[in-house]
Short mmCIF file of C-alpha atoms in Angstrom, two decimals:
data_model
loop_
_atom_site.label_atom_id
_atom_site.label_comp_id
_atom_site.label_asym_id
_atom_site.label_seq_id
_atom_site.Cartn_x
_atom_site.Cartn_y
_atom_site.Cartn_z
CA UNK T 24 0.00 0.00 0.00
CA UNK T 25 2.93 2.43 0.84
CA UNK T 26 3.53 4.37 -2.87
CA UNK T 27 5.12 7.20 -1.20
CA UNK T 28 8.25 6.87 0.74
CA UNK T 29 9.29 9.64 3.24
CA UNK T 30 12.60 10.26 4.60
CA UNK T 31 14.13 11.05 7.19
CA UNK T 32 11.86 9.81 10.42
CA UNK T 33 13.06 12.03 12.59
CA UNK T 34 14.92 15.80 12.31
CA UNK T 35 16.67 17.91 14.99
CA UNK T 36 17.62 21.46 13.50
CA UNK T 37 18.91 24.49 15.42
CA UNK T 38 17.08 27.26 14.75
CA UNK T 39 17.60 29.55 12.06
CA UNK T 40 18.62 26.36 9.94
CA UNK T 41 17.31 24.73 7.16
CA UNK T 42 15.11 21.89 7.16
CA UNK T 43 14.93 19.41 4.49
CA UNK T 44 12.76 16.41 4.07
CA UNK T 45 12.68 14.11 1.28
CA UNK T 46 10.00 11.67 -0.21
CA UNK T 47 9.57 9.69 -3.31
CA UNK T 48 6.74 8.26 -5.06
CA UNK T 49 6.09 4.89 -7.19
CA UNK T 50 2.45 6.27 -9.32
CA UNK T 51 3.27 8.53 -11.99
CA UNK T 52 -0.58 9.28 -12.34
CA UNK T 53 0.14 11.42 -9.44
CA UNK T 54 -0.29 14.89 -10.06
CA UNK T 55 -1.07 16.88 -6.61
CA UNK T 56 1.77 16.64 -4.06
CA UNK T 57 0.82 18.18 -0.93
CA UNK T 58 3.00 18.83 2.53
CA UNK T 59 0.95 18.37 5.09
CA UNK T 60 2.33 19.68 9.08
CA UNK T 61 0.61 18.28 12.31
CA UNK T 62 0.70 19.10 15.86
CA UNK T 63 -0.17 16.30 18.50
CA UNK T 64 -3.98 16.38 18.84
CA UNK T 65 -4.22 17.89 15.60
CA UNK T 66 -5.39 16.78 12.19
CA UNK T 67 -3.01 17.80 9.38
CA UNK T 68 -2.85 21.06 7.79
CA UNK T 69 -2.35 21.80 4.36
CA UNK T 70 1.50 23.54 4.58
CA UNK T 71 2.07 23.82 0.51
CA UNK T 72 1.56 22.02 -2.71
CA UNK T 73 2.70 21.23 -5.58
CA UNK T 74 1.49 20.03 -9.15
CA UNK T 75 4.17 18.28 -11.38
CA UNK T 76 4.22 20.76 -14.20
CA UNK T 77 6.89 22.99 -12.13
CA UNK T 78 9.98 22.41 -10.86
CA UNK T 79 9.81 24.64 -7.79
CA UNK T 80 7.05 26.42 -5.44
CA UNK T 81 7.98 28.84 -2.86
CA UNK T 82 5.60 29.89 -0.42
CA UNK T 83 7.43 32.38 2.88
CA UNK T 84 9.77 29.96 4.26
CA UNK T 85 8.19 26.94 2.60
CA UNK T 86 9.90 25.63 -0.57
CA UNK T 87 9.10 22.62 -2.47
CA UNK T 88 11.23 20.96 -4.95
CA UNK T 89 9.83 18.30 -7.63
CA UNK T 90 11.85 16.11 -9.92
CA UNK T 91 9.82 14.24 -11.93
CA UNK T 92 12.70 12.01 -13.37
CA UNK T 93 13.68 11.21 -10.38
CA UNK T 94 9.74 10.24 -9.41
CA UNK T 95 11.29 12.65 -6.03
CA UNK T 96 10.05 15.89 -4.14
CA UNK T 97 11.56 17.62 -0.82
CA UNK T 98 10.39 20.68 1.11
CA UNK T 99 12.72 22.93 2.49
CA UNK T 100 11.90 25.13 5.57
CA UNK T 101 14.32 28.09 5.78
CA UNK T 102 15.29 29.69 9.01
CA UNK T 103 13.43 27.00 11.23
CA UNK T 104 11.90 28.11 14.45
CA UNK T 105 10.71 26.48 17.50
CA UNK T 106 7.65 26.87 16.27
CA UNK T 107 8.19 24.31 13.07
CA UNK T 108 8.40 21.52 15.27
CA UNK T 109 5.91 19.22 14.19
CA UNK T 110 5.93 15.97 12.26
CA UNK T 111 5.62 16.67 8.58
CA UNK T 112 3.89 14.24 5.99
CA UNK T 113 4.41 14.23 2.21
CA UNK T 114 1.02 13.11 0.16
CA UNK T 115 0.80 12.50 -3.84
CA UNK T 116 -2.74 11.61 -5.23
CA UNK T 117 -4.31 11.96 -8.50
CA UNK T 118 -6.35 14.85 -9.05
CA UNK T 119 -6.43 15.41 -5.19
CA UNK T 120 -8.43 12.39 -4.09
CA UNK T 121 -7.24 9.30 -2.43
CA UNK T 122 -4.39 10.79 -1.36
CA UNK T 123 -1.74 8.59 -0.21
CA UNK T 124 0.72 9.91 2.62
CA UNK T 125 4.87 8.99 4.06
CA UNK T 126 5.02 8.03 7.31
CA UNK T 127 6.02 11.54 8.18
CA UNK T 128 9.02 13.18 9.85
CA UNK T 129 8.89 14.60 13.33
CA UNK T 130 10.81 17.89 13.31
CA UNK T 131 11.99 19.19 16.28
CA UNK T 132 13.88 22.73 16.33
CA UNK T 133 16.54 23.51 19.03
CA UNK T 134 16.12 27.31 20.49
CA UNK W 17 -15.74 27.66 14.33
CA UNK W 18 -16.49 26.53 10.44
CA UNK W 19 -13.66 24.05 9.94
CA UNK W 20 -14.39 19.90 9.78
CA UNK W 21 -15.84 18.70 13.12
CA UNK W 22 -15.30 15.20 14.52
CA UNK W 23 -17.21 13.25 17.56
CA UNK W 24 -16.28 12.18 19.69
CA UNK W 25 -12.70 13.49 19.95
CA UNK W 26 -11.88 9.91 22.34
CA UNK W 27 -13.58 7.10 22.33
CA UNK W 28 -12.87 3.75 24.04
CA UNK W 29 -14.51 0.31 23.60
CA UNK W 30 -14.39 -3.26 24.54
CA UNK W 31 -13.49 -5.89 21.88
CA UNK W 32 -16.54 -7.07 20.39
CA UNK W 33 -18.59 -3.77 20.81
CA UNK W 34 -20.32 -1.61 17.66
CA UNK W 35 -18.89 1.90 17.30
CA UNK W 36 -19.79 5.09 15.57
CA UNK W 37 -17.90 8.51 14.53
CA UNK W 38 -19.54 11.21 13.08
CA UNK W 39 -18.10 14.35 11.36
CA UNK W 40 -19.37 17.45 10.22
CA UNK W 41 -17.47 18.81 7.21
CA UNK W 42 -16.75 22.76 6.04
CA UNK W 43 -20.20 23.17 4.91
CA UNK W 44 -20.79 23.64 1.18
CA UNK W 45 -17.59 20.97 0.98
CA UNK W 46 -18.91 18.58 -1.59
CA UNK W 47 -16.31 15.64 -0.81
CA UNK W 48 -15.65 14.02 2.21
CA UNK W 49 -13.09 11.60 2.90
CA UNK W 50 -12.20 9.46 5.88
CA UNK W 51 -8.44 8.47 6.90
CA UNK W 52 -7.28 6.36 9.20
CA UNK W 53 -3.53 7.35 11.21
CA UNK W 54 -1.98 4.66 14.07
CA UNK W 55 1.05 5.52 15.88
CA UNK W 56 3.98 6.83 14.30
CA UNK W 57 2.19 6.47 10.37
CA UNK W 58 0.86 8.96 7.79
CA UNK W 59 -2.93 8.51 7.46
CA UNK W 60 -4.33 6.02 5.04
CA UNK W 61 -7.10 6.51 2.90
CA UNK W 62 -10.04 4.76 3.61
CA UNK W 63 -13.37 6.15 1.68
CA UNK W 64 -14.38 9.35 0.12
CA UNK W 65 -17.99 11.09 -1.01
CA UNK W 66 -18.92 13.38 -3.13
CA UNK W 67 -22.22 14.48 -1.91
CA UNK W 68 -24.40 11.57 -1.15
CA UNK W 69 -22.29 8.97 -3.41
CA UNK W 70 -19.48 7.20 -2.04
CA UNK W 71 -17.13 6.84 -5.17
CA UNK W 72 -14.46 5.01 -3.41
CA UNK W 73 -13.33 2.43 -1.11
CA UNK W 74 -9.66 1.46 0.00
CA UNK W 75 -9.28 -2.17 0.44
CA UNK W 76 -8.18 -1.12 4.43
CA UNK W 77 -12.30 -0.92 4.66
CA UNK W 78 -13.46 -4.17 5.90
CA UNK W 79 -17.19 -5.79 5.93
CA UNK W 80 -16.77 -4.21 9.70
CA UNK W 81 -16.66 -0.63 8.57
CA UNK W 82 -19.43 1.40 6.65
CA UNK W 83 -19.67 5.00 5.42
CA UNK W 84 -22.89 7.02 5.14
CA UNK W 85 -23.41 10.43 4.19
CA UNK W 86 -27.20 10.36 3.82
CA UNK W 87 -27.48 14.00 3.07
CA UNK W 88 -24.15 14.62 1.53
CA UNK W 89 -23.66 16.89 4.98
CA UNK W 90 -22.51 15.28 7.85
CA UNK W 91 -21.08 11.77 7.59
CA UNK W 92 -20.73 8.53 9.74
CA UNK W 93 -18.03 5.91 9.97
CA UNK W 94 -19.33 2.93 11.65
CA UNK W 95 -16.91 0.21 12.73
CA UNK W 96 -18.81 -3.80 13.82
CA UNK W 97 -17.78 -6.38 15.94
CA UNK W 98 -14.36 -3.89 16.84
CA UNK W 99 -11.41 -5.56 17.37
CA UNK W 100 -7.91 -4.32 19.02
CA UNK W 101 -6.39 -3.59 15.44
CA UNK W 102 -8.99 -0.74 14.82
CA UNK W 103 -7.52 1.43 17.47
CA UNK W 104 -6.54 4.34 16.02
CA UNK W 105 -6.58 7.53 14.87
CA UNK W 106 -9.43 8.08 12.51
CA UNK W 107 -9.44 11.62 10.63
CA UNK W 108 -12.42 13.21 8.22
CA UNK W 109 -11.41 16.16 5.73
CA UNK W 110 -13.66 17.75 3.09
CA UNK W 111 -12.87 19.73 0.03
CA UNK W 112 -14.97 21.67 -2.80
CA UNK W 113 -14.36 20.15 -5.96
CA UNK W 114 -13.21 23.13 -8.42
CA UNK W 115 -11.71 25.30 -5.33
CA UNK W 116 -8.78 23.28 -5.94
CA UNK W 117 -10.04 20.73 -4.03
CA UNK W 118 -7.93 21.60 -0.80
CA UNK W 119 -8.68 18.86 1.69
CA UNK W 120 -8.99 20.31 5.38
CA UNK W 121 -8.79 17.90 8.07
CA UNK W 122 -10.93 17.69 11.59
CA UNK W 123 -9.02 16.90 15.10
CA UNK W 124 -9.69 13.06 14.35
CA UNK W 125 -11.50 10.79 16.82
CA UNK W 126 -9.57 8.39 18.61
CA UNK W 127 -10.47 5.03 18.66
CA UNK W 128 -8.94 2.48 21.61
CA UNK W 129 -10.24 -1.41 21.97
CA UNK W 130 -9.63 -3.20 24.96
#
């Protein structure tokens, strides 16, 4: 069942770093791919998205990068904060539906 | 506060027992979706509606579960004869189809068998 792959589990960034977390996906119907960002007791929350027909979406400190060669796509959160820590789940569906999530990556930024 | 509503927010149940979640999507949201997240995992797809129709099931949905949305409003995730593998997480979103179909996600119910 798992068609997207997310790496890595866990992330411990000082703040003001950058964050970077990877995934890769098996369907290429898929064309929505989503970053999702929850907080314990929280459903997720649409961070950014992305559709394959660019290479690069920036949204604030939010970046996501798509290679669709490579079947791969990676956000990148500039000057983390305390306030990023959360665990972080990549999704890729087709035409926004079924969407199939990684396992996610909890994020945890040092002060 | 007009984002996806879920009851019960906790919910705990003997082995054996009947159980039922409801959730109340964004309203003029014409798909609904169900999701299902245990410990440590993304959530997994389970169902979706659009309006009163379910259009698809996820082989995850057993003969135990059913999905209603009688109305296409509120919906209903009913889970027989529970056993301990059904505790869980289980999360609603609902999107408008056209409004680039941005799924928002409720607070989840969680489910724990005994």
């Amino acid at each position: 069942q798992q068609q997207v792959k997310q790496s890595p589990q866990s992330l411990i960034v000082q703040k003001g770093g950058i964050s970077i977390i990877n995934c890769a996906y098996e369907n290429t119907a898929f064309d929505y791919f989503p970053w999702y960002q929850q907080f314990p007791g929280k459903g997720p929350a649409l961070l950014i998205a992305i559709r394959p027909d660019v290479s690069e979406k920036k949204e604030g400190r939010f970046t996501i990068s798509f290679n669709k060669s490579a079947k791969q796509f990676s956000l990148h959160i500039m000057d983390s904060q305390p306030g990023d820590s959360a665990t972080y789940f990549c999704a890729a569906s087709r035409d926004n539906n079924d969407m199939r999530f990684g396992a996610g990556t909890r994020l945890t930024v040092k002060p | 506060d007009t984002g996806v509503s879920q009851n019960p927010r906790h919910k705990i149940t003997k082995r054996g027992q009947n159980v039922t979640f409801r959730c109340d999507p964004i309203s003029e949201h014409n798909r609904l979706y169900w999701y299902r997240q245990t410990l440590g995992q993304g959530p997994e797809f389970l169902t979706y509606f659009q309006n009163e129709a379910q259009l698809e099931k996820s082989r995850l949905l057993s003969d135990r579960f059913s999905a209603e949305r009688p109305k296409g409003s509120f919906s209903t995730l009913e889970i027989q004869r529970t056993e301990q593998g059904d505790s869980a997480m289980y999360l609603c979103a609902s999107s408008l189809v056209g409004a680039k179909n941005i799924q928002y996600f409720g607070a989840g119910t969680r489910l724990s068998v005994l």
